[in-house]
Amino acid sequence: MGTVDDSLAALPEPQRGCLQRVIDIARAVVPEAVEGVSYGMPALKVEGKPLLGVVAAAKHLSIFPFSPAVIDAVANRLGGYSLSKGTIRFTSDHPVPDDVLEEIVRLRRAEIQK
């Protein structure tokens, strides 16, 4: 187990399962990603740079792709979600669609590999 797995293991359901799905999709898209910490949160990293972070808050779950450009690129597909410059907020009742998660991870990976 690593930083991300340990963090998720400490969460109650359904938050754990929902965030685990995000991480599983990211690992499927970028299998070489490793666990780490970025900006104080558990994150997957590629080439030493943060790929994707996940956090559970009191009333929502968050995905951090560490890139405002990535969020801007998928924002039109995230109607009904709370978005900010660096965060996508959602709930276990209204998870981010798998195809959007895959696109977020692909876009962020492309940024890292520039």
Coordinates of N, CA and C in Angstrom, one line a residue:
M1 N 0.8 -1.2 0.0 CA 0.0 0.0 0.0 C 0.9 1.2 0.0
G2 N 0.4 2.3 -0.6 CA 1.1 3.5 -0.6 C 0.2 4.7 -0.1
T3 N 0.7 5.9 -0.4 CA 0.0 7.1 0.2 C -1.5 7.2 -0.3
V4 N -1.7 7.0 -1.6 CA -3.1 7.1 -2.1 C -3.9 5.9 -1.5
D5 N -3.4 4.7 -1.6 CA -4.2 3.5 -1.1 C -4.4 3.6 0.4
D6 N -3.4 4.1 1.1 CA -3.6 4.2 2.6 C -4.7 5.3 2.9
S7 N -4.7 6.4 2.2 CA -5.6 7.4 2.4 C -7.1 7.0 2.1
L8 N -7.2 6.2 1.0 CA -8.5 5.7 0.6 C -9.0 4.7 1.6
A9 N -8.1 3.9 2.1 CA -8.5 2.8 3.0 C -9.1 3.4 4.3
A10 N -8.7 4.6 4.6 CA -9.2 5.2 5.9 C -10.6 5.8 5.7
L11 N -11.1 5.9 4.5 CA -12.4 6.6 4.2 C -13.5 5.6 4.4
P12 N -14.7 6.1 4.8 CA -15.9 5.2 4.8 C -16.5 5.1 3.4
E13 N -17.3 4.1 3.3 CA -18.1 4.0 2.0 C -19.2 4.9 2.1
P14 N -19.7 5.5 1.1 CA -19.4 5.2 -0.3 C -18.2 6.1 -0.9
Q15 N -17.7 7.0 0.0 CA -16.6 7.9 -0.5 C -15.4 7.1 -1.0
R16 N -15.0 6.0 -0.2 CA -13.9 5.2 -0.5 C -14.0 4.6 -1.9
G17 N -15.1 4.0 -2.2 CA -15.4 3.3 -3.5 C -15.4 4.3 -4.6
C18 N -16.0 5.5 -4.4 CA -16.1 6.5 -5.4 C -14.7 7.0 -5.8
L19 N -13.9 7.3 -4.8 CA -12.5 7.8 -5.1 C -11.6 6.7 -5.6
Q20 N -11.8 5.5 -5.1 CA -11.1 4.4 -5.6 C -11.3 4.2 -7.1
R21 N -12.5 4.4 -7.6 CA -12.9 4.3 -9.0 C -12.1 5.3 -9.8
V22 N -12.0 6.6 -9.3 CA -11.2 7.6 -9.9 C -9.7 7.2 -10.1
I23 N -9.1 6.7 -9.0 CA -7.7 6.2 -9.0 C -7.6 5.0 -9.9
D24 N -8.5 4.1 -9.9 CA -8.4 2.9 -10.8 C -8.4 3.3 -12.3
I25 N -9.3 4.3 -12.6 CA -9.3 4.7 -14.0 C -8.0 5.4 -14.4
A26 N -7.5 6.3 -13.5 CA -6.2 6.9 -13.7 C -5.1 5.9 -13.9
R27 N -5.0 4.9 -13.1 CA -4.0 3.9 -13.2 C -4.1 3.1 -14.5
A28 N -5.4 2.9 -15.0 CA -5.6 2.2 -16.2 C -5.1 3.0 -17.4
V29 N -5.3 4.3 -17.4 CA -4.9 5.2 -18.4 C -3.4 5.4 -18.4
V30 N -2.8 5.5 -17.2 CA -1.4 5.8 -17.0 C -0.8 4.7 -16.0
P31 N -0.6 3.5 -16.5 CA -0.1 2.4 -15.6 C 1.2 2.7 -14.9
E32 N 2.0 3.6 -15.5 CA 3.3 3.9 -14.8 C 3.2 4.9 -13.7
A33 N 2.1 5.4 -13.4 CA 1.9 6.4 -12.4 C 2.2 5.8 -11.0
V34 N 2.9 6.5 -10.2 CA 3.2 6.1 -8.8 C 2.5 6.9 -7.8
E35 N 2.4 6.4 -6.6 CA 1.8 7.1 -5.5 C 2.7 8.1 -4.9
G36 N 2.2 9.2 -4.4 CA 3.0 10.2 -3.8 C 2.1 11.3 -3.1
V37 N 2.6 12.4 -2.8 CA 1.9 13.5 -2.2 C 2.3 14.7 -3.0
S38 N 1.2 15.5 -3.3 CA 1.5 16.8 -4.0 C 0.5 17.8 -3.4
Y39 N 1.1 19.0 -3.0 CA 0.3 20.0 -2.4 C -0.4 19.5 -1.1
G40 N 0.2 18.6 -0.4 CA -0.3 18.0 0.8 C -1.4 17.0 0.7
M41 N -1.7 16.6 -0.5 CA -2.7 15.6 -0.7 C -2.2 14.4 -1.4
P42 N -2.8 13.2 -1.2 CA -2.4 12.0 -1.8 C -2.6 12.2 -3.3
A43 N -1.7 11.7 -4.1 CA -1.7 12.0 -5.6 C -1.0 10.9 -6.3
L44 N -1.4 10.6 -7.5 CA -0.6 9.8 -8.5 C 0.3 10.8 -9.2
K45 N 1.6 10.3 -9.4 CA 2.6 11.1 -10.1 C 3.2 10.4 -11.3
V46 N 3.6 11.2 -12.3 CA 4.3 10.7 -13.4 C 5.5 11.5 -13.7
E47 N 6.6 10.9 -13.9 CA 7.9 11.6 -14.1 C 8.1 12.7 -13.0
G48 N 7.7 12.3 -11.8 CA 7.9 13.2 -10.6 C 6.9 14.4 -10.5
K49 N 6.0 14.4 -11.5 CA 5.0 15.5 -11.5 C 3.6 15.0 -11.1
P50 N 2.8 15.8 -10.4 CA 1.5 15.3 -10.0 C 0.6 15.1 -11.2
L51 N -0.1 14.0 -11.3 CA -1.0 13.6 -12.3 C -2.4 13.9 -11.9
L52 N -2.8 13.4 -10.7 CA -4.2 13.5 -10.2 C -4.2 13.3 -8.7
G53 N -4.9 14.2 -8.0 CA -5.1 14.0 -6.6 C -6.6 13.9 -6.3
V54 N -6.8 13.2 -5.2 CA -8.2 13.0 -4.8 C -8.3 13.3 -3.3
V55 N -9.4 13.9 -2.9 CA -9.7 14.2 -1.5 C -11.1 14.1 -1.1
A56 N -11.4 13.6 0.0 CA -12.8 13.6 0.6 C -12.9 14.7 1.6
A57 N -13.9 15.6 1.4 CA -14.3 16.6 2.3 C -15.6 16.2 3.0
A58 N -16.0 17.1 3.9 CA -17.2 16.8 4.7 C -18.5 16.6 3.8
K59 N -18.6 17.4 2.8 CA -19.9 17.4 2.0 C -19.7 17.0 0.5
H60 N -18.4 16.8 0.1 CA -18.2 16.5 -1.3 C -16.8 15.7 -1.5
L61 N -16.6 15.2 -2.7 CA -15.3 14.6 -3.0 C -14.7 15.5 -4.1
S62 N -13.4 15.5 -4.2 CA -12.7 16.4 -5.1 C -11.6 15.6 -5.9
I63 N -11.5 16.1 -7.1 CA -10.5 15.6 -8.0 C -9.6 16.8 -8.3
F64 N -8.3 16.7 -8.2 CA -7.4 17.8 -8.5 C -6.5 17.3 -9.7
P65 N -6.7 17.8 -10.9 CA -5.8 17.4 -12.0 C -4.6 18.3 -12.1
F66 N -4.4 19.2 -11.1 CA -3.2 20.1 -11.0 C -3.0 20.9 -12.3
S67 N -4.2 21.3 -12.9 CA -4.1 22.0 -14.2 C -5.4 22.7 -14.5
P68 N -5.4 24.1 -14.4 CA -6.6 24.8 -14.9 C -7.0 24.5 -16.3
A69 N -6.0 24.3 -17.2 CA -6.2 24.1 -18.6 C -7.0 22.7 -18.8
V70 N -6.7 21.7 -18.0 CA -7.4 20.5 -18.1 C -8.8 20.6 -17.7
I71 N -9.1 21.3 -16.6 CA -10.4 21.6 -16.2 C -11.2 22.4 -17.2
D72 N -10.6 23.4 -17.8 CA -11.2 24.2 -18.8 C -11.6 23.3 -20.1
A73 N -10.7 22.3 -20.4 CA -10.9 21.5 -21.6 C -12.1 20.5 -21.4
V74 N -12.5 20.2 -20.2 CA -13.6 19.2 -20.0 C -14.8 19.9 -19.3
A75 N -14.7 21.2 -19.1 CA -15.8 21.9 -18.3 C -17.1 21.8 -19.0
N76 N -17.2 21.8 -20.3 CA -18.4 21.7 -21.0 C -19.1 20.3 -20.9
R77 N -18.3 19.3 -20.4 CA -18.9 18.0 -20.1 C -19.2 17.8 -18.7
L78 N -19.1 18.8 -17.9 CA -19.3 18.7 -16.4 C -20.4 19.6 -15.9
G79 N -21.4 19.8 -16.7 CA -22.5 20.6 -16.2 C -23.1 19.9 -15.0
G80 N -23.5 20.8 -14.0 CA -24.0 20.2 -12.7 C -23.0 19.9 -11.7
Y81 N -21.7 20.0 -12.0 CA -20.6 19.8 -11.0 C -20.1 21.2 -10.6
S82 N -19.5 21.2 -9.4 CA -18.9 22.4 -8.9 C -17.4 22.4 -9.4
L83 N -17.1 23.4 -10.2 CA -15.7 23.5 -10.7 C -15.0 24.8 -10.2
S84 N -13.7 24.7 -10.0 CA -12.9 25.9 -9.8 C -11.7 25.8 -10.6
K85 N -10.8 26.7 -10.5 CA -9.6 26.7 -11.3 C -8.8 25.4 -11.2
G86 N -8.8 24.8 -10.1 CA -8.0 23.6 -9.9 C -8.7 22.3 -9.4
T87 N -10.0 22.4 -9.3 CA -10.8 21.4 -8.6 C -12.1 21.0 -9.3
I88 N -12.4 19.7 -9.3 CA -13.7 19.3 -9.7 C -14.4 18.6 -8.5
R89 N -15.5 19.2 -8.0 CA -16.2 18.7 -6.8 C -17.4 17.9 -7.2
F90 N -17.6 16.8 -6.6 CA -18.7 15.9 -6.9 C -19.1 15.1 -5.6
T91 N -20.2 14.3 -5.8 CA -20.6 13.5 -4.6 C -20.7 12.0 -5.1
S92 N -20.8 11.1 -4.2 CA -20.9 9.7 -4.6 C -22.2 9.4 -5.3
D93 N -23.2 10.3 -5.0 CA -24.5 10.1 -5.7 C -24.4 10.7 -7.2
H94 N -23.4 11.5 -7.4 CA -23.3 12.2 -8.8 C -21.8 12.1 -9.2
P95 N -21.3 10.9 -9.4 CA -19.9 10.8 -9.8 C -19.5 11.4 -11.1
V96 N -18.3 11.7 -11.3 CA -17.8 12.2 -12.6 C -17.8 11.0 -13.6
P97 N -18.4 11.1 -14.8 CA -18.4 10.0 -15.7 C -17.0 9.4 -16.1
D98 N -17.0 8.1 -16.3 CA -15.7 7.5 -16.6 C -15.0 8.1 -17.8
D99 N -15.7 8.3 -18.9 CA -15.1 8.9 -20.1 C -14.5 10.2 -19.8
V100 N -15.1 11.0 -19.0 CA -14.5 12.4 -18.6 C -13.3 12.2 -17.8
L101 N -13.3 11.2 -16.8 CA -12.1 11.0 -16.0 C -11.0 10.5 -16.9
E102 N -11.3 9.6 -17.8 CA -10.2 9.2 -18.7 C -9.6 10.3 -19.5
E103 N -10.4 11.2 -20.0 CA -10.0 12.4 -20.7 C -9.1 13.3 -19.9
I104 N -9.6 13.5 -18.6 CA -8.8 14.4 -17.7 C -7.4 13.8 -17.5
V105 N -7.3 12.5 -17.3 CA -6.0 11.9 -17.1 C -5.2 11.9 -18.4
R106 N -5.8 11.7 -19.5 CA -5.0 11.8 -20.8 C -4.5 13.2 -21.0
L107 N -5.3 14.2 -20.8 CA -4.9 15.6 -21.0 C -3.8 16.0 -20.0
R108 N -3.9 15.6 -18.8 CA -2.9 15.9 -17.8 C -1.5 15.2 -18.1
R109 N -1.6 13.9 -18.5 CA -0.4 13.2 -18.9 C 0.3 13.9 -20.1
A110 N -0.5 14.3 -21.1 CA 0.1 15.0 -22.2 C 0.8 16.3 -21.8
E111 N 0.2 17.0 -20.8 CA 0.9 18.2 -20.3 C 2.2 17.9 -19.7
I112 N 2.2 16.8 -18.9 CA 3.4 16.5 -18.2 C 4.5 16.0 -19.2
Q113 N 4.1 15.4 -20.2 CA 5.1 14.9 -21.2 C 5.6 15.9 -22.2
K114 N 5.1 17.1 -22.1 CA 5.6 18.2 -23.1 C 7.0 18.5 -22.9

